[in-house]
CSV table of C-alpha atoms in Angstrom, one decimal:
chain,number,residue,atom,x,y,z
A,289,MET,CA,-18.7,19.6,-22.4
A,290,LEU,CA,-15.6,17.8,-21.2
A,291,ARG,CA,-14.6,21.0,-19.5
A,292,ARG,CA,-17.8,21.2,-17.6
A,293,LEU,CA,-17.8,17.6,-16.4
A,294,PRO,CA,-15.5,18.0,-13.4
A,295,LEU,CA,-17.5,21.0,-12.3
A,296,LEU,CA,-20.8,19.2,-12.6
A,297,PHE,CA,-19.4,16.2,-10.7
A,298,ALA,CA,-18.0,18.5,-8.0
A,299,LEU,CA,-21.4,20.2,-7.7
A,300,VAL,CA,-23.3,16.9,-7.4
A,301,VAL,CA,-20.9,15.4,-4.9
A,302,LEU,CA,-20.4,18.5,-2.8
A,303,GLY,CA,-24.0,19.5,-3.1
A,304,THR,CA,-25.5,16.3,-1.8
A,305,ALA,CA,-22.8,15.3,0.7
A,306,PRO,CA,-23.8,17.7,3.6
A,307,GLY,CA,-27.4,16.4,3.5
A,308,ALA,CA,-26.4,12.8,3.6
A,309,ALA,CA,-24.0,13.6,6.4
A,310,ASP,CA,-26.7,15.0,8.6
A,311,GLU,CA,-28.8,11.9,8.0
A,312,THR,CA,-26.0,9.7,9.2
A,313,THR,CA,-25.2,11.7,12.3
A,314,GLY,CA,-22.5,13.7,10.7
A,315,ASP,CA,-20.0,10.8,10.7
A,316,TRP,CA,-18.5,11.8,7.3
A,317,THR,CA,-14.8,12.4,7.1
A,318,GLY,CA,-12.8,14.0,4.4
A,319,ALA,CA,-9.8,16.1,3.4
A,320,LEU,CA,-9.2,19.2,1.3
A,321,GLU,CA,-5.7,19.3,-0.3
A,322,LEU,CA,-4.3,22.4,-1.9
A,323,ARG,CA,-1.1,22.0,-3.8
A,324,GLY,CA,1.3,24.1,-5.9
A,325,ASN,CA,3.4,22.1,-8.3
A,326,TYR,CA,6.4,23.3,-10.3
A,327,TYR,CA,8.6,21.8,-13.0
A,328,TRP,CA,11.6,23.4,-14.6
A,329,GLU,CA,14.0,22.4,-17.4
A,330,THR,CA,16.0,24.3,-20.0
A,331,SER,CA,13.1,24.9,-22.4
A,332,THR,CA,10.0,24.3,-20.2
A,333,ARG,CA,8.5,25.7,-17.1
A,334,VAL,CA,5.3,24.4,-15.7
A,335,VAL,CA,3.3,25.9,-12.8
A,336,ALA,CA,0.4,23.7,-11.8
A,337,PRO,CA,-1.8,24.5,-8.8
A,338,SER,CA,-4.3,21.8,-7.9
A,339,LEU,CA,-7.2,21.2,-5.6
A,340,ASP,CA,-8.4,17.8,-4.4
A,341,VAL,CA,-11.4,17.0,-2.2
A,342,SER,CA,-12.1,13.6,-0.8
A,343,LEU,CA,-15.0,12.4,1.3
A,344,ALA,CA,-15.7,9.1,3.1
A,345,ALA,CA,-19.2,8.1,4.2
A,346,PRO,CA,-19.8,5.9,7.2
A,347,ASN,CA,-21.3,3.2,4.9
A,348,GLY,CA,-17.9,2.7,3.1
A,349,THR,CA,-18.6,4.9,0.1
A,350,ARG,CA,-15.8,7.3,-0.9
A,351,PHE,CA,-15.9,10.3,-3.3
A,352,GLY,CA,-13.3,12.5,-4.7
A,353,VAL,CA,-12.7,15.3,-7.1
A,354,GLU,CA,-9.6,16.9,-8.4
A,355,TYR,CA,-9.0,20.1,-10.4
A,356,LEU,CA,-5.6,21.1,-11.8
A,357,VAL,CA,-4.3,23.9,-14.0
A,358,ASP,CA,-1.1,23.6,-16.0
A,359,ALA,CA,0.5,26.8,-17.1
A,360,ILE,CA,3.3,25.8,-19.5
A,361,THR,CA,5.7,28.4,-20.7
A,362,SER,CA,8.4,28.5,-23.3
A,363,ALA,CA,7.9,24.9,-24.3
A,364,SER,CA,8.4,25.1,-28.0
A,365,GLN,CA,11.8,23.3,-28.1
A,366,ALA,CA,10.6,20.6,-25.8
A,367,ALA,CA,7.5,20.3,-27.9
A,368,GLY,CA,9.7,19.7,-30.9
A,369,ALA,CA,10.3,23.0,-32.7
A,370,LEU,CA,13.9,23.5,-33.9
A,371,THR,CA,14.0,27.1,-32.7
A,372,ASP,CA,12.8,28.4,-29.4
A,373,ASN,CA,9.6,30.3,-30.0
A,374,ARG,CA,8.3,31.2,-26.6
A,375,PHE,CA,4.6,30.7,-25.8
A,376,THR,CA,2.4,30.0,-22.9
A,377,GLU,CA,-0.3,27.4,-22.8
A,378,ILE,CA,-2.9,26.6,-20.2
A,379,ARG,CA,-4.2,23.1,-19.6
A,380,HIS,CA,-7.2,22.4,-17.4
A,381,GLN,CA,-7.6,18.9,-15.9
A,382,GLY,CA,-10.5,17.6,-13.8
A,383,SER,CA,-11.2,14.1,-12.4
A,384,GLY,CA,-13.8,12.5,-10.2
A,385,ARG,CA,-13.9,9.2,-8.4
A,386,VAL,CA,-16.3,7.1,-6.4
A,387,SER,CA,-15.9,3.7,-4.7
A,388,HIS,CA,-17.9,1.6,-2.3
A,389,GLU,CA,-16.7,-1.2,0.0
A,390,LEU,CA,-18.9,-4.2,0.5
A,391,GLU,CA,-18.4,-6.8,3.3
A,392,LEU,CA,-18.9,-10.2,1.8
A,393,PRO,CA,-20.5,-13.1,3.7
A,394,SER,CA,-17.2,-14.9,3.7
A,395,GLY,CA,-15.7,-12.0,5.7
A,396,HIS,CA,-13.8,-10.7,2.8
A,397,PHE,CA,-14.1,-7.1,1.6
A,398,LEU,CA,-14.8,-6.1,-2.0
A,399,THR,CA,-14.3,-2.5,-3.2
A,400,LEU,CA,-15.8,-1.5,-6.5
A,401,GLY,CA,-15.4,1.9,-8.0
A,402,GLY,CA,-14.8,4.1,-11.0
A,403,GLY,CA,-14.0,7.5,-12.1
A,404,PHE,CA,-13.5,9.8,-15.1
A,405,TYR,CA,-10.8,12.1,-16.3
A,406,ALA,CA,-10.8,15.1,-18.6
A,407,SER,CA,-8.0,17.4,-19.8
A,408,ARG,CA,-8.3,20.3,-22.2
A,409,GLU,CA,-5.8,22.7,-23.7
A,410,PRO,CA,-6.0,24.8,-26.8
A,411,ASP,CA,-4.7,22.1,-29.1
A,412,TYR,CA,-5.2,18.9,-27.2
A,413,ARG,CA,-8.2,17.2,-25.5
A,414,SER,CA,-8.2,14.1,-23.5
A,415,GLY,CA,-10.9,12.2,-21.7
A,416,GLY,CA,-11.2,8.9,-20.1
A,417,ALA,CA,-12.9,6.6,-17.6
A,418,ASN,CA,-11.6,3.9,-15.3
A,419,PHE,CA,-13.0,1.0,-13.4
A,420,LEU,CA,-11.4,-0.4,-10.2
A,421,SER,CA,-12.0,-3.4,-8.0
A,422,ALA,CA,-10.2,-4.6,-4.9
A,423,LEU,CA,-10.7,-7.8,-2.9
A,424,SER,CA,-9.3,-7.9,0.6
A,425,THR,CA,-9.0,-11.3,2.3
A,426,ARG,CA,-7.9,-12.6,5.7
A,427,ASP,CA,-8.7,-9.4,7.7
A,428,ARG,CA,-7.2,-7.4,4.8
A,429,GLN,CA,-3.9,-9.2,5.0
A,430,THR,CA,-3.9,-9.7,1.3
A,431,THR,CA,-5.5,-7.4,-1.3
A,432,TYR,CA,-5.9,-8.1,-4.9
A,433,THR,CA,-6.8,-5.2,-7.3
A,434,PHE,CA,-7.8,-5.0,-10.9
A,435,ASN,CA,-8.1,-1.8,-12.8
A,436,ALA,CA,-9.2,-1.0,-16.3
A,437,SER,CA,-9.1,2.4,-18.0
A,438,PHE,CA,-10.0,3.8,-21.4
A,439,LEU,CA,-8.7,7.0,-22.8
A,440,HIS,CA,-9.5,9.1,-25.9
A,441,ASP,CA,-7.2,11.9,-27.0
A,442,GLU,CA,-7.8,14.5,-29.7
A,443,VAL,CA,-4.7,16.1,-31.2
A,444,ARG,CA,-4.8,19.5,-33.0
A,445,GLN,CA,-2.4,22.2,-34.1
A,446,LEU,CA,-2.2,26.0,-33.4
A,447,PHE,CA,-0.4,28.7,-35.3
A,448,ARG,CA,1.7,29.5,-32.2
A,449,THR,CA,4.1,32.0,-33.9
A,450,GLY,CA,1.3,34.0,-35.6
A,451,SER,CA,2.8,33.1,-39.0
A,452,ARG,CA,-0.4,31.5,-40.3
A,453,VAL,CA,1.8,28.7,-41.5
A,454,SER,CA,1.0,25.3,-40.0
A,455,PRO,CA,4.0,24.1,-37.9
A,456,ASN,CA,3.7,20.8,-39.6
A,457,PRO,CA,2.6,20.2,-43.2
A,458,MET,CA,0.8,17.0,-42.4
A,459,GLY,CA,-2.5,18.9,-42.0
A,460,GLY,CA,-1.9,21.5,-44.7
A,461,THR,CA,-1.9,25.2,-43.8
A,462,ASP,CA,-5.3,25.2,-42.1
A,463,ALA,CA,-5.3,24.1,-38.4
A,464,SER,CA,-8.8,22.8,-38.7
A,465,ARG,CA,-7.6,20.2,-41.3
A,466,PHE,CA,-5.2,18.7,-38.8
A,467,ALA,CA,-7.4,16.5,-36.6
A,468,LYS,CA,-5.9,13.3,-35.3
A,469,ASN,CA,-7.0,11.1,-32.4
A,470,PHE,CA,-5.8,8.2,-30.5
A,471,ASP,CA,-7.4,5.8,-28.1
A,472,ALA,CA,-5.8,3.8,-25.2
A,473,MET,CA,-6.9,1.0,-23.0
A,474,THR,CA,-5.1,-0.1,-19.9
A,475,LEU,CA,-5.5,-3.3,-17.8
A,476,ALA,CA,-3.7,-3.6,-14.5
A,477,GLY,CA,-3.6,-6.1,-11.8
A,478,SER,CA,-1.7,-6.1,-8.5
A,479,VAL,CA,-1.5,-7.9,-5.2
A,480,GLU,CA,-0.5,-6.5,-1.8
A,481,ARG,CA,0.4,-8.7,1.1
A,482,ILE,CA,1.3,-8.0,4.7
A,483,LEU,CA,4.1,-10.4,5.7
A,484,THR,CA,5.0,-9.3,9.2
A,485,PRO,CA,3.9,-6.5,11.6
A,486,GLN,CA,6.6,-4.4,10.0
A,487,LEU,CA,6.7,-5.6,6.4
A,488,TYR,CA,4.5,-5.7,3.3
A,489,VAL,CA,5.1,-6.3,-0.3
A,490,GLN,CA,3.2,-5.2,-3.4
A,491,GLY,CA,3.6,-6.2,-7.0
A,492,GLY,CA,1.7,-6.0,-10.3
A,493,TYR,CA,1.4,-6.0,-14.0
A,494,GLN,CA,0.0,-3.4,-16.4
A,495,TYR,CA,-0.8,-3.7,-20.1
A,496,ALA,CA,-1.6,-0.7,-22.2
A,497,TYR,CA,-2.7,-0.7,-25.8
A,498,LEU,CA,-2.5,2.6,-27.7
A,499,ASN,CA,-3.9,3.1,-31.2
A,500,GLY,CA,-3.9,6.3,-33.3
A,501,PHE,CA,-1.7,9.3,-33.8
A,502,LEU,CA,1.2,8.9,-31.4
A,503,ALA,CA,3.7,11.5,-32.6
A,504,ASN,CA,4.0,15.2,-32.0
A,505,PRO,CA,2.2,17.3,-34.6
A,506,TYR,CA,4.7,20.2,-34.1
A,507,ARG,CA,7.9,18.2,-34.3
A,508,ARG,CA,10.0,18.0,-37.4
A,509,VAL,CA,12.9,15.7,-37.8
A,510,PRO,CA,16.1,17.4,-39.0
A,511,LEU,CA,18.1,15.6,-41.7
A,512,GLY,CA,21.9,15.5,-41.6
A,513,ASP,CA,24.0,16.1,-38.6
A,514,ILE,CA,23.9,19.2,-36.4
A,515,THR,CA,26.7,20.9,-38.3
A,516,ALA,CA,25.1,20.5,-41.7
A,517,ARG,CA,21.3,20.5,-41.6
A,518,GLU,CA,19.7,19.4,-44.9
A,519,GLY,CA,16.1,20.0,-44.4
A,520,THR,CA,13.5,18.2,-42.3
A,521,VAL,CA,10.9,15.5,-42.6
A,522,THR,CA,7.6,15.0,-40.7
A,523,GLU,CA,7.9,13.1,-37.5
A,524,ILE,CA,6.0,9.8,-37.9
A,525,HIS,CA,5.6,7.2,-35.2
A,526,PRO,CA,3.9,3.8,-35.5
A,527,THR,CA,0.2,4.1,-34.9
A,528,VAL,CA,0.0,1.1,-32.5
A,529,ARG,CA,1.9,0.7,-29.3
A,530,ARG,CA,1.7,-2.2,-26.8
A,531,ARG,CA,3.2,-1.5,-23.4
A,532,HIS,CA,4.0,-4.0,-20.6
A,533,THR,CA,5.0,-3.0,-17.1
A,534,LEU,CA,6.0,-5.1,-14.2
A,535,HIS,CA,6.4,-3.4,-10.8
A,536,ALA,CA,7.2,-4.5,-7.3
A,537,ARG,CA,7.6,-2.7,-3.9
A,538,LEU,CA,8.8,-3.8,-0.5
A,539,ALA,CA,8.1,-1.6,2.6
A,540,TYR,CA,9.7,-2.2,6.0
A,541,TYR,CA,9.4,-0.3,9.2
A,542,ILE,CA,12.3,-0.1,11.6
A,543,ARG,CA,10.7,0.5,15.0
A,544,ALA,CA,13.9,1.4,16.9
A,545,THR,CA,14.7,4.4,14.7
A,546,GLY,CA,11.2,5.3,13.4
A,547,THR,CA,12.4,4.7,9.8
A,548,SER,CA,10.4,3.3,6.9
A,549,VAL,CA,12.3,1.9,4.0
A,550,HIS,CA,10.7,1.4,0.6
A,551,LEU,CA,12.5,-0.5,-2.2
A,552,ALA,CA,10.8,-0.5,-5.6
A,553,MET,CA,11.6,-1.8,-9.0
A,554,ARG,CA,9.8,-1.4,-12.4
A,555,GLY,CA,10.5,-3.2,-15.6
A,556,TYR,CA,9.1,-2.0,-18.8
A,557,ALA,CA,9.0,-3.2,-22.5
A,558,ASP,CA,6.9,-2.2,-25.4
A,559,SER,CA,6.3,-3.0,-29.1
A,560,TRP,CA,8.6,-0.1,-30.2
A,561,ASP,CA,11.5,-1.9,-28.6
A,562,VAL,CA,11.8,0.5,-25.7
A,563,ARG,CA,13.0,-1.3,-22.6
A,564,ALA,CA,13.5,0.4,-19.3
A,565,VAL,CA,14.3,-0.4,-15.7
A,566,THR,CA,13.5,1.9,-12.8
A,567,PRO,CA,14.8,1.1,-9.4
A,568,GLU,CA,13.9,3.4,-6.5
A,569,VAL,CA,14.7,3.8,-2.8
A,570,ARG,CA,12.8,5.9,-0.3
A,571,LEU,CA,13.6,6.5,3.3
A,572,TYR,CA,11.0,8.1,5.6
A,573,GLN,CA,12.4,9.3,8.9
A,574,GLU,CA,10.1,10.4,11.8
A,575,LEU,CA,11.3,13.6,13.4
A,576,GLY,CA,9.4,13.8,16.6
A,577,GLU,CA,5.6,13.6,16.8
A,578,ASP,CA,4.7,15.9,14.0
A,579,ALA,CA,7.4,15.8,11.3
A,580,LEU,CA,8.4,13.3,8.6
A,581,LEU,CA,11.4,13.6,6.3
A,582,ARG,CA,11.5,11.6,3.1
A,583,LEU,CA,14.6,11.0,1.0
A,584,ARG,CA,14.3,9.5,-2.4
A,585,TYR,CA,16.6,8.2,-5.1
A,586,ARG,CA,15.3,7.0,-8.5
A,587,HIS,CA,17.3,5.7,-11.5
A,588,TYR,CA,15.8,5.4,-14.9
A,589,ASN,CA,17.5,3.7,-17.8
A,590,GLN,CA,16.0,3.0,-21.2
A,591,THR,CA,16.9,1.7,-24.7
A,592,ALA,CA,16.0,3.5,-27.9
A,593,ALA,CA,12.9,2.9,-30.0
A,594,PHE,CA,13.6,0.8,-33.2
A,595,PHE,CA,12.9,3.7,-35.5
A,596,TYR,CA,15.1,6.2,-33.6
A,597,GLN,CA,18.4,7.4,-35.1
A,598,ASP,CA,20.8,10.0,-33.9
A,599,VAL,CA,21.2,11.2,-37.5
A,600,TYR,CA,18.8,10.7,-40.4
A,601,LEU,CA,20.5,11.2,-43.8
A,602,PRO,CA,18.5,12.6,-46.6
A,603,THR,CA,19.6,9.7,-48.8
A,604,GLU,CA,18.1,7.2,-46.4
A,605,ILE,CA,14.7,8.6,-45.6
A,606,ASP,CA,11.7,10.0,-47.4
A,607,ASP,CA,8.8,12.1,-46.0
A,608,GLY,CA,6.4,9.5,-44.7
A,609,ASP,CA,8.9,7.0,-43.3
A,610,LEU,CA,9.0,6.3,-39.6
A,611,ALA,CA,11.2,9.0,-38.0
A,612,THR,CA,11.4,10.8,-34.7
A,613,PHE,CA,13.1,13.7,-33.1
A,614,ASP,CA,11.6,12.9,-29.7
A,615,PRO,CA,14.3,12.8,-27.0
A,616,LYS,CA,12.4,10.1,-25.0
A,617,MET,CA,12.7,7.7,-28.0
A,618,SER,CA,16.5,7.8,-27.6
A,619,ARG,CA,18.7,5.7,-25.4
A,620,PHE,CA,19.3,7.6,-22.2
A,621,HIS,CA,19.3,7.4,-18.4
A,622,SER,CA,18.5,9.7,-15.5
A,623,HIS,CA,19.1,10.0,-11.8
A,624,LEU,CA,16.6,11.7,-9.5
A,625,ALA,CA,17.3,12.7,-5.9
A,626,GLY,CA,14.8,14.5,-3.8
A,627,PHE,CA,13.4,15.2,-0.4
A,628,GLN,CA,10.1,15.9,1.2
A,629,LEU,CA,9.4,17.5,4.6
A,630,ARG,CA,5.9,16.9,6.0
A,631,VAL,CA,4.8,18.7,9.1
A,632,ARG,CA,1.6,18.2,11.0
A,633,GLY,CA,0.1,21.1,12.9
A,634,GLY,CA,-0.1,19.2,16.2
A,635,PHE,CA,2.2,21.8,17.9
A,636,LEU,CA,-0.5,24.4,17.2
A,637,GLY,CA,-2.9,22.7,19.6
A,638,GLY,CA,-4.1,25.0,22.3
A,639,THR,CA,-3.0,28.2,20.5
A,640,VAL,CA,-5.1,30.6,18.4
A,641,LEU,CA,-4.4,28.3,15.4
A,642,ASP,CA,-5.8,25.2,17.2
A,643,GLY,CA,-8.1,24.6,14.2
A,644,LEU,CA,-5.0,23.6,12.2
A,645,ARG,CA,-3.7,21.0,14.6
A,646,ASN,CA,-4.6,18.2,12.2
A,647,ALA,CA,-3.5,20.0,9.1
A,648,THR,CA,-0.4,18.9,7.2
A,649,LEU,CA,2.0,21.0,5.3
A,650,ASP,CA,4.6,19.4,3.0
A,651,PHE,CA,7.5,20.7,0.8
A,652,ASN,CA,9.0,18.6,-1.9
A,653,LEU,CA,12.0,19.2,-4.1
A,654,SER,CA,13.6,16.8,-6.6
A,655,TYR,CA,16.5,17.3,-9.0
A,656,ILE,CA,16.8,15.2,-12.2
A,657,TRP,CA,20.1,14.6,-14.0
A,658,ASN,CA,19.1,13.6,-17.5
A,659,THR,CA,21.4,12.5,-20.4
A,660,ASN,CA,19.1,13.3,-23.3
A,661,ARG,CA,18.2,16.6,-25.0
A,662,PHE,CA,15.6,17.6,-22.4
A,663,GLY,CA,18.4,18.2,-20.0
A,664,ASN,CA,18.3,18.4,-16.3
A,665,GLY,CA,15.1,19.3,-14.4
A,666,VAL,CA,13.6,20.2,-11.1
A,667,ILE,CA,10.3,19.1,-9.7
A,668,GLY,CA,8.9,21.0,-6.7
A,669,SER,CA,5.7,21.2,-4.9
A,670,ALA,CA,4.1,22.4,-1.7
A,671,GLY,CA,0.9,21.2,-0.3
A,672,LEU,CA,-1.6,21.9,2.5
A,673,THR,CA,-4.0,19.1,3.6
A,674,LEU,CA,-6.9,20.0,5.8
A,675,PRO,CA,-8.8,17.0,7.2
A,676,PHE,CA,-12.4,17.5,8.3
B,69,MET,CA,17.4,-7.3,-9.9
B,70,THR,CA,13.9,-7.1,-11.3
B,71,ARG,CA,13.6,-10.9,-11.5
B,72,GLY,CA,15.0,-11.3,-8.0
B,73,LEU,CA,12.5,-8.8,-6.5
B,74,LEU,CA,9.6,-10.4,-8.4
B,75,VAL,CA,10.6,-13.9,-7.3
B,76,ALA,CA,10.9,-12.7,-3.7
B,77,LEU,CA,7.5,-11.1,-4.1
B,78,VAL,CA,5.8,-14.3,-5.5
B,79,LEU,CA,7.3,-16.4,-2.7
B,80,SER,CA,6.4,-14.0,0.0
B,81,VAL,CA,2.8,-13.7,-1.2
B,82,GLY,CA,2.5,-17.4,-0.9
B,83,ALA,CA,3.6,-17.3,2.7
B,84,CYS,CA,0.9,-18.2,5.2
B,85,ALA,CA,1.9,-16.3,8.4
B,86,THR,CA,-1.1,-14.4,9.8
B,87,VAL,CA,-0.6,-10.8,11.0
B,88,ALA,CA,-3.6,-9.9,13.2
B,89,PRO,CA,-5.1,-6.4,12.8
B,90,TYR,CA,-4.0,-5.4,16.3
B,91,GLU,CA,-0.4,-6.2,15.3
B,92,ARG,CA,-0.4,-3.7,12.4
B,93,GLU,CA,0.3,-0.5,14.3
B,94,ASP,CA,3.7,0.0,12.6
B,95,LEU,CA,2.2,-0.6,9.2
B,96,ALA,CA,-0.1,2.4,9.8
B,97,LYS,CA,2.9,4.8,10.4
B,98,PRO,CA,2.9,7.8,8.1
B,99,GLY,CA,6.0,6.6,6.3
B,100,MET,CA,4.4,3.3,5.4
B,101,ASP,CA,1.3,4.7,3.8
B,102,LEU,CA,1.8,5.9,0.2
B,103,GLU,CA,-1.9,6.7,-0.3
B,104,ARG,CA,-1.5,10.0,1.4
B,105,GLU,CA,1.0,11.0,-1.2
B,106,GLY,CA,-1.5,10.4,-4.0
B,107,VAL,CA,-1.9,14.0,-5.3
B,108,GLU,CA,1.8,14.7,-5.2
B,109,THR,CA,2.6,11.4,-6.9
B,110,GLY,CA,0.1,12.2,-9.7
B,111,PHE,CA,1.9,15.3,-10.8
B,112,ARG,CA,5.3,13.7,-10.5
B,113,ALA,CA,4.1,10.7,-12.6
B,114,HIS,CA,2.8,13.1,-15.2
B,115,VAL,CA,6.2,14.7,-15.5
B,116,HIS,CA,7.9,11.3,-15.8
B,117,ASP,CA,5.3,10.2,-18.4
B,118,ALA,CA,6.1,13.3,-20.5
B,119,ARG,CA,9.9,12.9,-20.3
B,120,GLU,CA,10.4,9.1,-20.4
B,121,GLY,CA,9.6,6.4,-22.9
B,122,ALA,CA,8.3,4.0,-20.3
B,123,THR,CA,5.2,4.5,-18.2
B,124,GLY,CA,3.0,2.5,-15.9
B,125,GLY,CA,3.2,1.1,-12.4
B,126,HIS,CA,1.6,4.1,-10.9
B,127,GLY,CA,-1.9,4.0,-12.4
B,128,SER,CA,-1.3,6.2,-15.4
B,129,SER,CA,-2.0,5.3,-19.0
B,130,GLY,CA,-0.6,8.3,-20.7
B,131,GLY,CA,-2.4,10.9,-22.6
B,132,GLY,CA,-3.4,14.5,-22.0
B,133,CYS,CA,0.0,15.9,-22.8
B,134,GLY,CA,0.9,14.7,-26.3
B,135,CYS,CA,3.6,12.6,-24.7
B,136,ASN,CA,3.0,9.2,-26.1
């Protein structure tokens, strides 16, 4: 049923929209965005095409649907196996969103909305819903937002190597016996404020509460050091995690050079003792009328979870104790540098491709230098946006 | 640095200068509007969620990838 929800939502939205548009003199606007996403690292390659459709009605109602397919290949080491057993897995993700803006008697604007999300792969299902609200005051000079979301994940196992032996003995040797879930709730608030004709700031706080199975069902934790393995134990993480995130952004436009500068900072702490900071700088440079170049640098630095150890000795740990072989539970840092080139088809006006003069094409490439076992990575994407 | 940025943010939100709508042309420039990067940002945020212990600040709550 979860798999069908995005399709049903898309059919409802797309099926009713044209009729409503005619009734309102065709004043609807929208955009179709096609995108190909790519991620590479030593043990994992992900190819993820996506489609996003958004519609805006003259009365302030907005609709949107998105569909994405993840094709993940050769991910076993990243997923936690100690040896690299190649496999390919397909994940389908769909989401829908709707919101409506109301003009209040006080002259303020209130936006209320919500959406749903569903993701499905052979051994993992995830579904959720979210509620959003935004209050804009003083001719939209200040906007306060509040979001809440709920998520339910179902974790299963597959016999990926065809051995008929469960990759993790927690569930026995029958995949159907391994059925774990977790639930998550997120509350987030933020404020955005225009300070000058060229400057705005934004900041917020997010709280997330996760409860349930939060480890990886395939991952085993090796005992002993890398030169002398002495068996493995099951990876076990705490079943509750509380996450706190503070984030802030400042954006400034330099009119003389056509440059936008964004400075951002995120601070994070959770109940597993993971602390992280993420500063980021973005520069957007206008290149003539139709092109925009974005340069981006992001640094990430985190501490280890309280139950993480580089080496677990057999004399110190029993099966059932908290233990992890997850690289992102370790202390590590990364640097990301990337660029984006966005080109609008304005130069096609008056040619045979005049219909694409408002279309936008973008190319993105980022490289990540990572100090943990995942290693370095590449994120790439190309997108075509067609407004209508 | 985090504290400094947050303090600056709190102070600036409290400022009372008014910027009229007709003065906001520069704020509407493509490089100032991150909403148009929403779909691209979504995939990138998913990658970061799957590879980092921290999350949040970009609307994601985790899940869907066994990466919590």
